[in-house]
Amino acid sequence: MKDLNQLLLKFNQKQNFNYDDFFVSKSNFFAFELIEKWPRWEKNILNIYGEKSCGKTHLANIFYKKNKTKKIYENELKNENLKEFKLYENIILDNFQNNTDERLLYSLFNLIDNENKYLLINSLKPINEMNFLLNDLKSRSKNCLFAKIDSPDDELMFAIILKNFSDRQIAVDKKLIDFIIKRIDRSYGKISDFIYKIDELSLKKKKPIDFKTIKEIL
């Protein structure tokens, strides 16, 4: 575990998607490494997947800022976008949940292949496990790079909890964070909900966060 004061210095700024605010651990190292390795990818399409709030969009924004990229959310994708995509070397399709016309998605994949572009897709589950009806799309979705962001390990949980408290300008003793880590569900969403609830309870009681408050929320 890194020194608490070092982490406080690193995470005491306002929440954002900056490069320096992404904490790398075993849980997300492979996905982060692929973002760093671009354009030396083995495939032209990278699918980063994992549960909500695990850092997929943060990585996409790091990629966006470093490279000539067009970023779009799945619900914004239309046929007209394909012409616009020709102007960019990289495309980001964020928050993909398989609600797109499959022929349109297949056309996007073909554009990436034919013009030697790169596509980053973020999703909750890998696209090769999605129930595509179009056989060509089903086959093409398997020929991608896949990077899963795993459940947070202790080091990442510590960093996430500390950063969330720091974003709210709440000073918390290291012992309290260790106490939380041993008892909370190993889930990005659960951590986020916990921080929100404990902050809300602390404000209502107008008291600093202590073991009693933490136990009450847990």
Short mmCIF file of C-alpha atoms in Angstrom, two decimals:
data_model
loop_
_atom_site.label_atom_id
_atom_site.label_comp_id
_atom_site.label_asym_id
_atom_site.label_seq_id
_atom_site.Cartn_x
_atom_site.Cartn_y
_atom_site.Cartn_z
CA MET A 1 0.00 0.00 0.00
CA LYS A 2 1.34 3.40 -0.95
CA ASP A 3 1.93 6.05 1.68
CA LEU A 4 -1.29 7.84 2.65
CA ASN A 5 0.20 11.33 2.35
CA GLN A 6 1.44 10.56 -1.18
CA LEU A 7 -2.03 9.41 -2.19
CA LEU A 8 -3.64 12.46 -0.63
CA LEU A 9 -1.41 14.69 -2.71
CA LYS A 10 -2.30 12.74 -5.82
CA PHE A 11 -6.07 12.67 -5.30
CA ASN A 12 -6.88 15.96 -3.64
CA GLN A 13 -8.00 17.69 -6.81
CA LYS A 14 -11.48 18.02 -8.29
CA GLN A 15 -12.83 14.87 -9.92
CA ASN A 16 -12.01 14.68 -13.62
CA PHE A 17 -10.71 12.35 -16.33
CA ASN A 18 -7.11 13.56 -16.39
CA TYR A 19 -4.27 11.17 -17.07
CA ASP A 20 -2.72 11.66 -13.62
CA ASP A 21 -6.02 10.88 -11.88
CA PHE A 22 -6.21 7.34 -13.24
CA PHE A 23 -4.89 4.94 -10.59
CA VAL A 24 -3.29 1.85 -12.18
CA SER A 25 -3.43 -1.48 -10.35
CA LYS A 26 -3.58 -5.18 -11.22
CA SER A 27 -7.32 -4.80 -11.86
CA ASN A 28 -6.96 -2.40 -14.78
CA PHE A 29 -3.31 -2.65 -15.83
CA PHE A 30 -3.88 -4.56 -19.10
CA ALA A 31 -6.50 -2.09 -20.36
CA PHE A 32 -4.32 0.88 -19.37
CA GLU A 33 -1.28 -0.71 -21.04
CA LEU A 34 -3.16 -1.10 -24.34
CA ILE A 35 -4.19 2.56 -24.28
CA GLU A 36 -0.54 3.45 -23.73
CA LYS A 37 0.65 1.11 -26.52
CA TRP A 38 -1.47 2.62 -29.30
CA PRO A 39 -0.97 2.38 -32.27
CA ARG A 40 0.92 -0.86 -31.64
CA TRP A 41 -2.27 -2.91 -31.30
CA GLU A 42 -2.54 -6.44 -32.69
CA LYS A 43 -6.06 -5.64 -33.92
CA ASN A 44 -7.71 -2.41 -35.06
CA ILE A 45 -10.62 -2.73 -32.63
CA LEU A 46 -10.19 -2.73 -28.84
CA ASN A 47 -13.10 -3.59 -26.55
CA ILE A 48 -12.61 -2.53 -22.92
CA TYR A 49 -15.31 -4.00 -20.71
CA GLY A 50 -16.19 -4.15 -17.04
CA GLU A 51 -18.83 -3.14 -14.53
CA LYS A 52 -20.25 0.35 -14.24
CA SER A 53 -17.91 2.98 -12.72
CA CYS A 54 -14.81 0.80 -13.19
CA GLY A 55 -12.93 3.45 -15.22
CA LYS A 56 -13.76 2.63 -18.85
CA THR A 57 -14.82 6.18 -19.69
CA HIS A 58 -11.79 7.58 -17.87
CA LEU A 59 -9.51 5.47 -20.09
CA ALA A 60 -11.47 6.52 -23.17
CA ASN A 61 -10.93 10.17 -22.27
CA ILE A 62 -7.20 9.59 -21.78
CA PHE A 63 -7.12 8.03 -25.25
CA TYR A 64 -9.20 10.91 -26.65
CA LYS A 65 -6.83 13.58 -25.32
CA LYS A 66 -3.68 11.85 -26.56
CA ASN A 67 -4.72 11.09 -30.13
CA LYS A 68 -6.69 12.49 -33.07
CA THR A 69 -10.01 10.97 -32.05
CA LYS A 70 -13.74 11.27 -32.56
CA LYS A 71 -15.73 10.26 -29.48
CA ILE A 72 -19.38 9.30 -29.67
CA TYR A 73 -21.88 7.54 -27.40
CA GLU A 74 -23.80 4.60 -28.80
CA ASN A 75 -27.15 6.43 -28.66
CA GLU A 76 -25.66 9.15 -30.91
CA LEU A 77 -24.45 6.79 -33.66
CA LYS A 78 -26.15 7.32 -37.03
CA ASN A 79 -25.36 6.58 -40.67
CA GLU A 80 -24.31 10.20 -41.21
CA ASN A 81 -21.46 9.70 -38.74
CA LEU A 82 -19.66 7.27 -41.05
CA LYS A 83 -18.66 10.05 -43.45
CA GLU A 84 -17.44 12.19 -40.55
CA PHE A 85 -15.39 9.28 -39.16
CA LYS A 86 -13.26 9.29 -42.32
CA LEU A 87 -11.62 12.49 -41.02
CA TYR A 88 -10.29 10.79 -37.89
CA GLU A 89 -7.72 8.09 -37.27
CA ASN A 90 -9.42 6.90 -34.09
CA ILE A 91 -13.04 6.43 -33.08
CA ILE A 92 -14.37 5.92 -29.55
CA LEU A 93 -17.77 4.27 -29.13
CA ASP A 94 -18.60 4.75 -25.45
CA ASN A 95 -21.25 3.06 -23.32
CA PHE A 96 -22.05 0.39 -25.92
CA GLN A 97 -25.05 -1.77 -24.91
CA ASN A 98 -25.98 -3.31 -28.28
CA ASN A 99 -28.92 -1.00 -29.03
CA THR A 100 -27.56 -0.03 -32.46
CA ASP A 101 -28.79 -1.18 -35.87
CA GLU A 102 -26.49 -4.15 -36.54
CA ARG A 103 -25.96 -3.18 -40.19
CA LEU A 104 -24.76 0.24 -39.07
CA LEU A 105 -22.35 -1.29 -36.56
CA TYR A 106 -21.05 -3.70 -39.19
CA SER A 107 -20.53 -0.77 -41.58
CA LEU A 108 -18.50 0.95 -38.86
CA PHE A 109 -16.35 -2.17 -38.41
CA ASN A 110 -15.79 -2.31 -42.19
CA LEU A 111 -14.80 1.36 -42.25
CA ILE A 112 -12.22 0.71 -39.52
CA ASP A 113 -10.77 -2.26 -41.41
CA ASN A 114 -10.83 -0.82 -44.92
CA GLU A 115 -9.28 2.53 -44.00
CA ASN A 116 -6.89 1.19 -41.37
CA LYS A 117 -8.41 3.19 -38.54
CA TYR A 118 -8.76 2.28 -34.86
CA LEU A 119 -11.90 1.78 -32.81
CA LEU A 120 -12.20 1.73 -29.01
CA ILE A 121 -15.49 0.29 -27.72
CA ASN A 122 -16.49 0.47 -24.05
CA SER A 123 -19.13 -1.92 -22.77
CA LEU A 124 -20.33 -3.71 -19.65
CA LYS A 125 -19.71 -7.13 -21.19
CA PRO A 126 -17.47 -8.20 -24.08
CA ILE A 127 -18.98 -7.61 -27.50
CA ASN A 128 -18.12 -11.17 -28.63
CA GLU A 129 -20.63 -12.42 -26.03
CA MET A 130 -23.45 -10.16 -27.23
CA ASN A 131 -26.40 -11.66 -29.03
CA PHE A 132 -25.85 -10.29 -32.54
CA LEU A 133 -28.30 -11.62 -35.13
CA LEU A 134 -26.21 -10.65 -38.17
CA ASN A 135 -23.78 -13.50 -38.78
CA ASP A 136 -21.12 -11.29 -40.36
CA LEU A 137 -21.23 -8.99 -37.35
CA LYS A 138 -21.14 -11.93 -34.95
CA SER A 139 -18.03 -13.24 -36.67
CA ARG A 140 -16.38 -9.80 -36.85
CA SER A 141 -17.01 -9.08 -33.16
CA LYS A 142 -14.78 -12.02 -32.23
CA ASN A 143 -11.80 -10.64 -34.14
CA CYS A 144 -10.99 -7.84 -31.68
CA LEU A 145 -8.69 -7.07 -28.78
CA PHE A 146 -10.39 -7.54 -25.42
CA ALA A 147 -9.39 -5.99 -22.11
CA LYS A 148 -11.42 -6.67 -18.99
CA ILE A 149 -11.27 -4.35 -15.99
CA ASP A 150 -11.55 -6.73 -13.06
CA SER A 151 -13.11 -6.15 -9.65
CA PRO A 152 -10.95 -3.73 -7.65
CA ASP A 153 -8.07 -5.15 -5.61
CA ASP A 154 -7.22 -3.72 -2.17
CA GLU A 155 -4.83 -1.13 -3.55
CA LEU A 156 -7.33 0.18 -6.08
CA MET A 157 -10.16 0.15 -3.53
CA PHE A 158 -8.01 2.22 -1.17
CA ALA A 159 -7.23 4.72 -3.92
CA ILE A 160 -10.88 4.98 -5.07
CA ILE A 161 -12.22 5.48 -1.55
CA LEU A 162 -9.52 8.01 -0.70
CA LYS A 163 -10.08 9.91 -3.95
CA ASN A 164 -13.84 10.05 -3.40
CA PHE A 165 -13.36 11.43 0.10
CA SER A 166 -10.72 13.86 -1.13
CA ASP A 167 -13.01 15.08 -3.93
CA ARG A 168 -15.50 15.97 -1.20
CA GLN A 169 -12.75 17.59 0.90
CA ILE A 170 -13.27 15.02 3.67
CA ALA A 171 -10.24 14.03 5.74
CA VAL A 172 -10.38 10.35 6.74
CA ASP A 173 -7.92 8.34 8.80
CA LYS A 174 -6.17 5.46 7.03
CA LYS A 175 -7.52 3.03 9.66
CA LEU A 176 -11.08 3.90 8.65
CA ILE A 177 -10.35 3.22 4.98
CA ASP A 178 -8.75 -0.14 5.83
CA PHE A 179 -11.83 -0.95 7.92
CA ILE A 180 -14.13 -0.15 4.96
CA ILE A 181 -12.07 -2.24 2.50
CA LYS A 182 -12.36 -5.36 4.68
CA ARG A 183 -16.15 -5.12 4.87
CA ILE A 184 -17.53 -3.53 1.69
CA ASP A 185 -18.52 -5.48 -1.43
CA ARG A 186 -15.71 -5.60 -4.00
CA SER A 187 -17.67 -3.57 -6.53
CA TYR A 188 -17.08 -0.15 -8.12
CA GLY A 189 -20.78 0.67 -7.95
CA LYS A 190 -21.07 -0.35 -4.28
CA ILE A 191 -18.05 1.78 -3.37
CA SER A 192 -19.58 4.79 -5.13
CA ASP A 193 -22.94 4.28 -3.39
CA PHE A 194 -21.23 3.84 -0.02
CA ILE A 195 -19.26 7.09 -0.32
CA TYR A 196 -22.39 9.01 -1.32
CA LYS A 197 -24.43 7.63 1.61
CA ILE A 198 -21.76 8.11 4.24
CA ASP A 199 -21.15 11.68 3.07
CA GLU A 200 -24.88 12.38 3.20
CA LEU A 201 -25.22 10.89 6.70
CA SER A 202 -22.18 12.78 7.98
CA LEU A 203 -23.61 16.07 6.70
CA LYS A 204 -27.00 15.39 8.29
CA LYS A 205 -25.42 14.58 11.65
CA LYS A 206 -22.88 17.39 11.30
CA LYS A 207 -20.22 15.05 12.66
CA PRO A 208 -16.93 13.74 11.23
CA ILE A 209 -16.89 10.23 9.82
CA ASP A 210 -16.00 7.60 12.42
CA PHE A 211 -16.29 3.83 12.91
CA LYS A 212 -19.88 4.15 14.15
CA THR A 213 -20.98 6.05 11.05
CA ILE A 214 -19.23 3.56 8.75
CA LYS A 215 -20.87 0.58 10.49
CA GLU A 216 -24.27 2.23 10.19
CA ILE A 217 -23.90 2.61 6.40
CA LEU A 218 -22.37 -0.84 5.88
#
